[in-house]
Structures are given as C-alpha cells and as structure tokens.
Amino acid sequence: MSTLQDFLNANPVDNLTDEVYISERFKDKDGNPFLFKIRAMTNREFNDIRKRATKIKGRKAEFDAEAFNKAIVIEHTIVPDFKNVESLKSLGCATPDQYLERVLLSGEVVELASQIQKLSGFDTEMETLVEEAKN
C-alpha cells in the first residue's frame, strides 16, 4: 500500500521539468510550435530571486517585477539557454539580460515566467507575490 510518504520519496521536486508553448511567434516553417523547456524553482531559488528583485529605499521595500521575471526566465529555462555565450556574442550582448531583451517580447518574458511559476507550484497572481515581498 502506497502512502503519501512513499509518494514524496519517489517524486522529489528537484529537476522537475516541463515543455511549454508561450507564443504564436514560435513556430517552424511548417507551423509546428517550438517549445521552451523549463524547470521548477526550489524554495531557496525562489527566495533568492525574490530578494534580489526587492530593493530597500529608506523604510520602503520596492519589488521590481521585471527583474524578478527576467531572473526566473534566465535561470529556469533549459531550452533555449539564455546564458549561452555563443548566442550572446552573436547578437552583441554582454549579459543574459540583454540577450533576453533582444530575443523575447515583454509579454513573452511574462508568459514564460508565469509558466515557470506554475510548474513551481505557484497559482498565485503576481500582485500577491509583490505584496508578500513587501512584507
């Protein structure tokens, strides 16, 4: 008889991946969709990215949703590799952030970040995450 403990032991969350479709723009010449391979965030990774995207100004904490989304996408997208040195060089980019801005539209970054968050167990709207980060 299987128990919840047995299930958890057999299904660790490290290296949990999925392939997702994020935009009509990503299709080959025959109309077949290109899929992005993503991996879930661990608790530690999520907290690290959230802290990096939160800046303290005086007594106020400001959450930078754009920096948060970019970091999630860059660090949790397996294919394509937004850190690929050859790709960065080919488009004249010095950083993965610059490369991401050159190859994805703003809405595509948000959609990809959203898919990564869903895979990571977040069904919460970004506004809720922003409020949590402020507290």
Short mmCIF file of C-alpha atoms in Angstrom, two decimals, residues 53-123:
data_model
loop_
_atom_site.label_atom_id
_atom_site.label_comp_id
_atom_site.label_asym_id
_atom_site.label_seq_id
_atom_site.Cartn_x
_atom_site.Cartn_y
_atom_site.Cartn_z
CA ALA A 53 14.35 41.82 -7.04
CA THR A 54 13.45 43.67 -3.84
CA LYS A 55 15.26 46.93 -3.14
CA ILE A 56 15.04 48.76 0.17
CA LYS A 57 14.71 52.51 -0.25
CA GLY A 58 14.54 54.22 3.09
CA ARG A 59 11.84 52.41 5.00
CA LYS A 60 10.10 51.10 1.91
CA ALA A 61 10.69 47.89 0.01
CA GLU A 62 10.28 48.14 -3.76
CA PHE A 63 9.70 44.98 -5.71
CA ASP A 64 10.99 45.02 -9.30
CA ALA A 65 8.66 42.62 -11.13
CA GLU A 66 10.62 42.97 -14.38
CA ALA A 67 13.91 41.95 -12.72
CA PHE A 68 12.09 39.11 -10.96
CA ASN A 69 10.60 37.78 -14.22
CA LYS A 70 13.87 38.08 -16.13
CA ALA A 71 15.80 36.24 -13.42
CA ILE A 72 13.21 33.45 -13.30
CA VAL A 73 13.33 33.04 -17.08
CA ILE A 74 17.12 33.17 -17.39
CA GLU A 75 17.77 30.78 -14.51
CA HIS A 76 14.94 28.29 -15.08
CA THR A 77 14.72 27.93 -18.84
CA ILE A 78 16.73 24.95 -20.03
CA VAL A 79 15.99 25.25 -23.76
CA PRO A 80 16.80 27.73 -25.09
CA ASP A 81 19.79 28.57 -22.91
CA PHE A 82 19.67 32.32 -22.34
CA LYS A 83 23.18 32.16 -20.86
CA ASN A 84 24.74 30.57 -23.97
CA VAL A 85 27.95 32.51 -24.64
CA GLU A 86 27.87 31.95 -28.41
CA SER A 87 24.30 33.23 -28.63
CA LEU A 88 25.13 36.29 -26.55
CA LYS A 89 28.12 37.06 -28.78
CA SER A 90 26.15 36.51 -31.99
CA LEU A 91 23.73 39.29 -31.03
CA GLY A 92 26.35 41.53 -29.45
CA CYS A 93 25.03 41.08 -25.91
CA ALA A 94 27.21 41.27 -22.82
CA THR A 95 24.71 39.75 -20.39
CA PRO A 96 21.86 37.23 -20.42
CA ASP A 97 19.51 40.13 -19.52
CA GLN A 98 20.49 41.96 -22.70
CA TYR A 99 20.10 38.80 -24.76
CA LEU A 100 16.66 38.13 -23.29
CA GLU A 101 15.57 41.66 -24.24
CA ARG A 102 16.78 41.10 -27.81
CA VAL A 103 15.02 37.78 -28.42
CA LEU A 104 11.76 37.88 -26.42
CA LEU A 105 8.94 40.39 -26.33
CA SER A 106 7.89 41.72 -22.91
CA GLY A 107 4.72 39.65 -22.88
CA GLU A 108 6.68 36.53 -23.79
CA VAL A 109 9.00 37.05 -20.82
CA VAL A 110 5.99 37.44 -18.53
CA GLU A 111 4.29 34.35 -20.00
CA LEU A 112 7.44 32.23 -19.67
CA ALA A 113 7.96 33.43 -16.08
CA SER A 114 4.32 32.60 -15.36
CA GLN A 115 4.72 29.07 -16.75
CA ILE A 116 7.83 28.54 -14.59
CA GLN A 117 5.94 29.79 -11.53
CA LYS A 118 3.03 27.44 -12.27
CA LEU A 119 5.42 24.50 -12.61
CA SER A 120 6.91 25.58 -9.28
CA GLY A 121 3.53 25.31 -7.57
CA PHE A 122 2.50 28.96 -7.64
CA ASP A 123 -1.06 29.50 -8.70
#
